[in-house]
Coordinates of C-alpha atoms in Angstrom, one line a residue:
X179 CA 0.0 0.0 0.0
X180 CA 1.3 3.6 -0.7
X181 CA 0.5 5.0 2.6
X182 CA 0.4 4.0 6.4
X183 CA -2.7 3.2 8.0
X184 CA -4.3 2.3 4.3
X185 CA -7.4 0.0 4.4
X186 CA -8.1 -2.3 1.7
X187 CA -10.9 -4.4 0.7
X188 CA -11.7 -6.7 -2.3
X189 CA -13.7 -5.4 -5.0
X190 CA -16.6 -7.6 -3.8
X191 CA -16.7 -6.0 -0.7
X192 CA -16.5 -2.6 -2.7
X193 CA -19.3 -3.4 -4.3
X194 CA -21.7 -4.3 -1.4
X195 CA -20.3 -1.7 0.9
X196 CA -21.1 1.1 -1.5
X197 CA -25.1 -1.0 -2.3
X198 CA -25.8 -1.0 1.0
X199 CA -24.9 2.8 1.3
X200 CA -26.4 4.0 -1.3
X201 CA -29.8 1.9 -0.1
X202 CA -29.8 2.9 3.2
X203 CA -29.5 6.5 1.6
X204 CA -32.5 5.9 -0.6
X205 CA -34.3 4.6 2.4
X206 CA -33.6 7.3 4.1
X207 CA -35.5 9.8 1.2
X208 CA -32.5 11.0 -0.9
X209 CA -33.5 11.5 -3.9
X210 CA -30.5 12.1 -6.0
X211 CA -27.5 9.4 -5.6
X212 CA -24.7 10.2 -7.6
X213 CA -21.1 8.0 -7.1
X214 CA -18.0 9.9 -8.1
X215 CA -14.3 7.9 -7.9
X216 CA -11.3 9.9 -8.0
X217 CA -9.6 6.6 -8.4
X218 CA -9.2 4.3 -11.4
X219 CA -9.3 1.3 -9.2
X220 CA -12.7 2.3 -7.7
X221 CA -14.8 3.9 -10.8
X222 CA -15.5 0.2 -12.7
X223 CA -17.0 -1.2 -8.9
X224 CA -18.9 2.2 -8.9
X225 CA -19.7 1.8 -12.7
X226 CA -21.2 -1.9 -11.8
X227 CA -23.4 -0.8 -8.8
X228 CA -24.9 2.0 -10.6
X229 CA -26.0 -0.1 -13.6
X230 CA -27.2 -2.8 -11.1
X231 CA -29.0 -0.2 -8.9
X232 CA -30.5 1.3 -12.0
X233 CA -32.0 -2.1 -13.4
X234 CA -33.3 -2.9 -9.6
X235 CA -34.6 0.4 -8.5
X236 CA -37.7 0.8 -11.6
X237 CA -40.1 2.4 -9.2
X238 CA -39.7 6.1 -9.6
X239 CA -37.3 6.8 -6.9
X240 CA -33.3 7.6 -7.7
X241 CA -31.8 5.6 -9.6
X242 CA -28.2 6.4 -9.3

């Protein structure tokens, strides 16, 4: 890792961590859920969750 004190996780983890996020969000009445990477190694996980969010959530509410 480049820097001390870094935290890793697998891209599966990634993935749920930012589903259940962006959920709970939802849940909570957000209505616009937008996921912006500064990071090349994040933006294809983010890119994934979107487009599954997007298929799953067809009821009106956000999407991403």
């Amino acid at each position: 890792m480049r820097y001390p004190g870094s935290i890793s996780v697998t891209q599966e983890t990634f993935k749920c961590l930012l589903t259940d996020i962006t959920s709970s969000l939802r849940a909570n009445g957000f209505k616009h859920l937008i996921l912006i990477g500064d990071s090349g190694g994040n933006q294809q996980g983010m890119k994934e969750v979107a487009a599954e969010l997007s298929a799953k959530w067809t009821d009106g509410k956000p999407r991403r």
